[in-house]
């Protein structure tokens, strides 16, 4: 990964401290983005085998970007804005993440290590092994200082609470604004639009609604929904919101909750899929469109419309596309010239991706050089919040994912919980927007 050569700086140039070394960064962009753009793709080591780890999803849906930031362990650096002089440390490595003596575990046990059964039944050895396992387990070290006192929680009340400002959430917010229904919209990113803003561009996708076109003071960015709870005052949405004084807990009481949180970027099983340099497709489009950071040579693998749209996006911005491997079907008409049906993908490299190979539809193996492998598959619905609120979640065997059950108007089994967009199983941005609008109209009819 590198910054695009013709990209203008999208913020103030600063430096951050990475284990005593000054690393160039852009103020406000995710720390993980600055690090990989500066040629530092390894951010940690895995807990058990001490394999090198780099960021994958850029959505706080995996743990591969966790670092110690200013003494605080296990910080998602894909969500943490860079600021001048912040101190970064890699975790789970000795003496360093670049040269880790515990990496030998992976070499000594190439077929895997079950530490629960090692030396089981051997009295002295069993006790020693258990102690060693406990010492090596865990993620990071405890903070050196006490955590600052959090600001007191704040209570908000509204008619409708909307989670997620992607295509579905924005369409719902427009509908509620037009009908003069009080609502609050919570988006964990620092910008609106979701995949409309940072995904691979889609044909016929709606435009991103400006916050100024919505009801005044109705939009909260950098605000993450934590859960739906009930107390003596009713049901409320717990939100962690970034404020100048720190993260504040918001208790948001509402009559209706419209959940449009999208989905998690999943990976797929293939050899070396955990190497630094393997990225989710939506992470790659986010890095390119929001921060002008992209690979020099990329291999793409997965299935679905986003895979082929991502290939076009990469090539339009000067990224050399070495391969586009569709694991489930033939490439569409008008797809990338190198797009092909394939199977058995594999990433190559010792500490970072250096090549990618796959089995062609004719049965032979093909290998290409690259510095990134982009895994683009349909997202896994973020069903957890809706399920906590009482909605029914079922497994869709055909697509291999869990989704929230809802009718055509977004109603779920929970009377006050409505859903729209990817959380119900996917679709394109236009379909998500239409679903968000329908859900907003339906829930308005049930308000007191």
XYZ file of C-alpha atoms in Angstrom:
448
model
C 0.000 0.000 0.000
C 1.122 3.542 -0.698
C -0.380 6.986 -1.106
C -1.409 7.657 -4.645
C 1.319 9.762 -6.285
C -1.098 12.417 -7.580
C -3.134 12.635 -4.358
C -3.355 15.936 -2.501
C -2.977 15.812 1.276
C -6.366 15.404 2.933
C -5.291 16.947 6.219
C -2.303 18.296 8.116
C 0.956 16.347 7.775
C 2.124 15.145 11.215
C 4.263 12.400 12.734
C 3.380 9.629 15.165
C 5.779 7.624 17.334
C 5.937 3.913 16.475
C 8.104 2.269 19.130
C 10.577 5.154 19.060
C 10.505 5.751 15.319
C 8.831 8.813 13.776
C 6.276 7.808 11.144
C 4.592 10.289 8.780
C 0.819 10.521 9.120
C -2.148 12.706 8.226
C -3.975 14.291 11.133
C -7.429 12.817 11.603
C -7.098 9.787 9.349
C -7.093 6.305 10.927
C -3.742 5.435 12.479
C -3.721 2.075 10.686
C -4.106 3.889 7.364
C -1.092 6.114 8.095
C 1.024 3.125 9.108
C 0.403 0.999 6.032
C 0.870 4.045 3.789
C 4.267 4.545 5.450
C 5.308 0.957 4.751
C 4.480 -0.498 8.174
C 1.934 -3.251 7.409
C 2.588 -5.412 10.509
C 0.726 -3.976 13.485
C 0.778 -6.931 15.884
C 1.321 -10.656 16.299
C -1.411 -13.256 16.707
C -1.997 -14.526 20.236
C -1.283 -18.240 19.822
C 1.107 -18.724 16.907
C 2.580 -15.199 16.814
C 1.966 -14.815 13.114
C 2.295 -11.262 11.729
C -0.979 -9.351 11.688
C -2.044 -6.351 9.635
C -5.376 -4.534 9.294
C -8.051 -6.354 7.294
C -11.546 -4.858 7.544
C -11.113 -1.193 8.631
C -14.518 -1.562 10.293
C -13.577 -2.714 13.817
C -15.036 -6.108 12.931
C -11.790 -8.066 13.362
C -8.889 -7.774 15.808
C -5.973 -7.536 13.392
C -5.257 -3.829 13.892
C -5.219 -3.797 17.708
C -2.268 -1.846 19.133
C -1.244 -0.111 22.327
C -1.951 3.603 21.860
C -0.590 6.097 24.397
C -0.374 3.311 26.968
C -3.889 1.969 26.368
C -3.930 -1.639 25.081
C -6.143 -3.226 22.437
C -7.109 -0.059 20.593
C -8.694 -0.404 17.162
C -6.241 1.647 15.121
C -8.570 1.458 12.118
C -10.989 3.667 14.086
C -8.505 5.890 15.948
C -7.668 9.268 14.351
C -3.979 10.074 14.086
C -2.735 13.032 16.084
C 0.671 14.617 16.493
C 3.068 12.701 18.730
C 0.767 9.815 19.693
C 2.743 6.772 20.866
C 2.041 3.437 19.212
C 3.272 0.021 20.294
C 2.763 -3.398 18.744
C 1.438 -6.171 20.977
C 2.040 -9.878 21.634
C 5.635 -9.949 20.432
C 9.074 -10.396 21.998
C 11.426 -8.680 21.542
C 9.631 -6.980 18.625
C 6.881 -7.640 16.096
C 9.410 -7.745 13.260
C 11.591 -10.345 15.003
C 9.478 -12.384 17.423
C 11.119 -15.394 19.089
C 7.717 -16.943 19.784
C 7.168 -17.206 16.035
C 9.038 -20.509 16.350
C 5.821 -22.023 17.779
C 4.361 -21.906 14.282
C 7.441 -23.645 12.856
C 7.597 -26.370 15.512
C 3.877 -27.208 15.188
C 3.026 -26.874 11.461
C -0.151 -28.938 11.891
C -1.427 -26.927 14.830
C -0.949 -26.928 18.581
C -3.581 -28.009 21.117
C -2.130 -26.582 24.324
C -5.075 -27.979 26.314
C -3.870 -31.544 25.788
C -0.122 -31.025 25.715
C 1.528 -33.078 28.496
C -1.933 -33.821 29.921
C -1.638 -36.509 32.576
C 2.095 -35.937 33.154
C 2.106 -34.476 36.710
C 5.007 -31.990 36.701
C 5.029 -31.234 32.975
C 1.258 -30.683 32.990
C 1.545 -28.036 35.731
C 4.443 -26.279 34.005
C 2.663 -26.274 30.634
C -0.499 -24.826 32.169
C 1.522 -22.010 33.758
C 3.332 -21.254 30.488
C 0.035 -21.214 28.567
C -1.468 -18.739 31.051
C 1.574 -16.471 30.778
C 1.449 -16.457 26.983
C -2.328 -16.065 26.743
C -4.195 -12.784 26.631
C -4.085 -9.774 24.389
C -1.775 -6.889 25.248
C -0.635 -5.662 28.660
C -2.581 -3.755 31.279
C -2.459 0.061 31.076
C 0.339 1.760 33.007
C -1.988 4.469 34.315
C -5.578 4.615 35.453
C -8.126 5.426 32.804
C -9.411 9.014 32.795
C -12.803 9.583 34.374
C -15.473 9.254 31.707
C -17.909 12.143 31.210
C -21.315 11.493 32.803
C -23.932 9.807 30.649
C -26.400 12.022 28.829
C -30.074 11.189 28.264
C -31.819 12.036 24.993
C -35.450 11.495 24.037
C -36.907 11.351 20.539
C -39.692 9.696 18.563
C -37.440 7.593 16.314
C -33.797 6.507 16.753
C -32.033 5.506 13.514
C -28.774 3.528 13.556
C -26.577 3.796 10.470
C -26.297 6.592 7.912
C -25.796 4.505 4.796
C -28.222 4.337 1.890
C -31.071 2.898 3.999
C -30.581 5.145 7.031
C -30.314 8.341 4.983
C -33.418 7.501 2.969
C -35.322 6.942 6.196
C -33.996 10.191 7.658
C -35.174 12.125 4.597
C -38.627 10.592 4.916
C -38.838 11.449 8.619
C -37.634 15.000 7.946
C -40.307 15.505 5.285
C -42.996 14.258 7.673
C -41.660 16.443 10.526
C -41.194 13.405 12.794
C -38.495 14.044 15.430
C -35.623 11.585 15.066
C -31.949 11.113 15.881
C -29.544 9.450 13.437
C -26.360 7.787 14.719
C -23.410 6.966 12.459
C -20.148 5.495 13.728
C -18.053 6.967 10.878
C -17.083 10.628 10.748
C -19.015 11.031 7.503
C -22.388 10.039 6.077
C -23.111 7.667 3.222
C -21.707 4.284 4.207
C -20.801 2.381 1.058
C -22.137 5.269 -1.035
C -19.146 7.266 0.239
C -16.432 4.650 0.460
C -17.585 1.494 -1.329
C -17.001 0.587 -4.954
C -19.347 2.844 -6.993
C -22.634 1.198 -7.960
C -24.769 1.881 -10.993
C -28.009 3.781 -10.185
C -26.932 4.338 -6.568
C -28.667 7.285 -4.842
C -26.763 10.450 -4.018
C -25.515 11.025 -0.476
C -27.871 13.262 1.498
C -26.163 16.245 3.094
C -26.670 16.556 6.847
C -27.881 20.117 6.294
C -30.888 18.777 4.380
C -32.077 16.809 7.413
C -33.780 18.048 10.566
C -31.556 20.373 12.588
C -29.348 18.704 15.236
C -30.619 15.262 14.252
C -27.332 13.706 13.091
C -24.558 12.305 15.300
C -21.347 11.097 13.642
C -18.586 9.104 15.344
C -21.373 7.625 17.461
C -21.425 3.836 17.826
C -24.585 1.976 18.862
C -23.678 -0.353 21.735
C -26.950 -2.072 22.557
C -30.682 -1.923 23.201
C -31.682 -2.072 26.866
C -34.725 -1.640 29.093
C -35.018 0.112 32.450
C -37.750 1.709 34.531
C -38.075 4.550 31.987
C -38.514 2.266 28.986
C -36.333 1.022 26.171
C -33.231 2.956 25.210
C -30.396 2.753 22.726
C -26.944 2.938 24.314
C -24.524 4.934 22.147
C -20.827 5.665 22.602
C -20.285 9.126 21.115
C -16.976 10.897 20.590
C -16.974 14.388 22.102
C -14.148 16.893 22.744
C -13.957 15.738 26.368
C -13.805 12.041 25.491
C -16.245 9.252 24.730
C -19.633 9.854 26.329
C -22.431 7.353 26.875
C -25.762 8.483 25.451
C -29.031 6.901 26.608
C -31.475 7.450 23.766
C -35.118 6.727 24.609
C -37.413 6.393 21.591
C -40.789 5.003 20.563
C -39.340 3.286 17.495
C -35.863 2.055 16.572
C -34.911 1.769 12.910
C -31.740 -0.293 12.551
C -29.726 0.025 9.328
C -26.187 -0.838 10.497
C -25.107 -2.597 7.287
C -22.807 -5.572 7.610
C -19.353 -6.849 8.524
C -16.777 -7.475 5.778
C -16.116 -11.224 6.075
C -13.089 -13.142 4.878
C -13.060 -16.498 3.127
C -10.977 -19.557 3.961
C -7.791 -19.925 1.924
C -4.143 -20.543 2.686
C -2.351 -17.537 4.228
C -5.515 -15.435 4.330
C -4.170 -13.855 7.548
C -1.004 -12.380 6.014
C -0.527 -8.610 6.235
C -1.543 -7.305 2.840
C -4.832 -9.216 2.678
C -7.680 -6.693 2.888
C -11.448 -6.767 2.727
C -12.775 -5.338 -0.515
C -14.707 -2.569 1.256
C -11.596 -1.720 3.275
C -9.648 -1.292 0.036
C -12.280 0.984 -1.504
C -12.460 2.995 1.751
C -8.690 3.499 1.789
C -8.682 4.603 -1.839
C -11.729 6.861 -1.903
C -11.390 8.489 1.523
C -7.611 8.569 2.070
C -5.993 8.076 -1.373
C -4.106 4.978 -0.199
C -3.986 1.958 -2.518
C -1.845 -1.011 -3.569
C 0.579 -0.825 -6.469
C -0.423 -4.278 -7.741
C -3.558 -6.031 -6.479
C -5.127 -9.458 -6.911
C -8.878 -9.612 -6.293
C -10.803 -12.686 -5.209
C -14.393 -13.366 -4.144
C -17.773 -13.139 -5.831
C -20.678 -10.775 -6.399
C -21.128 -7.443 -8.148
C -18.835 -5.582 -5.741
C -15.860 -7.737 -6.756
C -16.000 -6.554 -10.348
C -16.890 -2.964 -9.435
C -13.839 -2.903 -7.143
C -11.599 -4.077 -9.998
C -12.820 -1.146 -12.118
C -12.288 1.304 -9.251
C -8.724 0.121 -8.666
C -7.735 0.331 -12.303
C -9.309 3.780 -12.723
C -6.959 5.066 -10.005
C -3.769 3.622 -11.405
C -3.627 0.332 -9.489
C -2.339 -2.534 -11.612
C -4.846 -5.389 -11.365
C -2.973 -8.690 -11.643
C -5.957 -11.040 -11.314
C -9.711 -11.020 -10.674
C -10.852 -14.452 -9.533
C -14.574 -15.145 -9.228
C -15.059 -18.197 -7.013
C -18.745 -18.730 -7.737
C -19.577 -17.815 -11.308
C -18.449 -16.594 -14.676
C -17.398 -12.923 -14.860
C -20.132 -10.556 -16.089
C -20.105 -8.956 -19.503
C -18.002 -5.822 -19.455
C -15.947 -7.037 -16.484
C -12.208 -6.654 -16.124
C -10.256 -8.288 -19.005
C -8.419 -10.530 -16.528
C -11.578 -11.615 -14.682
C -11.946 -15.381 -14.668
C -13.604 -18.257 -12.866
C -11.234 -19.899 -10.391
C -10.851 -21.845 -7.167
C -8.384 -22.740 -4.386
C -6.928 -19.246 -3.888
C -3.680 -18.846 -1.947
C -1.709 -15.837 -0.748
C 2.089 -16.064 -0.792
C 4.685 -14.256 1.303
C 6.762 -14.624 4.447
C 5.744 -11.543 6.443
C 3.648 -9.733 3.840
C 1.769 -10.587 0.668
C 4.096 -10.878 -2.322
C 2.078 -13.082 -4.675
C -1.280 -14.780 -5.225
C -2.170 -18.057 -6.920
C -5.340 -19.925 -7.844
C -6.592 -22.914 -9.810
C -8.024 -21.939 -13.170
C -11.252 -23.334 -14.587
C -9.087 -25.540 -16.835
C -7.455 -27.113 -13.780
C -3.990 -25.551 -13.893
C -2.404 -23.279 -11.297
C -1.662 -19.640 -12.039
C 0.505 -17.365 -9.898
C 0.835 -13.570 -10.089
C 3.016 -11.090 -8.222
C 1.166 -8.484 -6.127
C 1.481 -6.466 -2.928
C -2.166 -6.874 -1.837
C -4.957 -9.428 -2.027
C -8.428 -7.883 -1.899
C -11.209 -10.182 -0.686
C -14.561 -8.929 -1.956
C -17.650 -10.943 -0.986
C -21.145 -9.860 0.146
C -21.093 -8.503 3.685
C -22.313 -10.493 6.663
C -25.374 -8.706 8.121
C -24.819 -6.873 11.421
C -27.800 -8.560 13.049
C -26.624 -8.391 16.673
C -28.376 -5.159 17.695
C -31.708 -6.199 16.181
C -31.502 -9.597 17.839
C -30.861 -7.970 21.204
C -33.957 -5.865 20.617
C -36.135 -8.944 20.103
C -36.063 -9.371 16.331
C -35.862 -12.895 14.931
C -32.603 -13.883 13.240
C -32.411 -16.878 10.895
C -29.650 -18.585 8.943
C -29.881 -18.324 5.173
C -28.272 -21.573 4.041
C -28.286 -20.545 0.393
C -26.096 -17.532 1.039
C -24.366 -18.834 4.135
C -25.253 -15.935 6.439
C -27.496 -14.903 9.326
C -30.051 -12.187 8.641
C -32.876 -10.404 10.428
C -36.359 -11.532 9.476
C -38.641 -8.654 8.477
C -41.623 -8.022 6.223
C -41.576 -5.746 3.201
C -41.991 -2.661 5.418
C -39.111 -3.566 7.734
C -41.268 -4.791 10.633
C -39.689 -7.413 12.873
C -41.074 -9.621 15.639
C -40.239 -6.800 18.077
C -43.016 -4.211 17.806
C -40.704 -1.212 18.197
C -37.782 -2.493 16.078
C -37.654 -1.967 12.309
C -34.789 -2.871 9.971
C -33.642 -2.083 6.429
C -30.655 -2.584 4.139
C -27.855 -5.143 4.408
C -29.025 -6.296 7.830
C -31.878 -8.175 6.134
C -29.579 -10.073 3.800
C -28.091 -7.721 1.268
C -28.938 -6.006 -1.988
C -27.572 -3.012 -3.824
C -27.553 0.573 -2.553
C -30.673 1.565 -4.457
C -32.623 -1.339 -2.975
C -31.342 -0.449 0.498
C -32.528 3.145 0.093
C -35.981 2.003 -1.032
C -36.200 -0.348 1.958
C -35.209 2.451 4.341
C -37.910 4.714 2.953
C -40.575 2.003 3.254
C -39.564 1.235 6.830
C -39.747 4.908 7.792
C -43.228 5.221 6.346
C -44.385 2.074 8.120
C -43.083 3.013 11.570
C -44.613 6.491 11.359
C -48.024 4.889 11.069
C -47.562 3.135 14.404
C -46.378 6.100 16.444
C -48.561 7.271 19.310
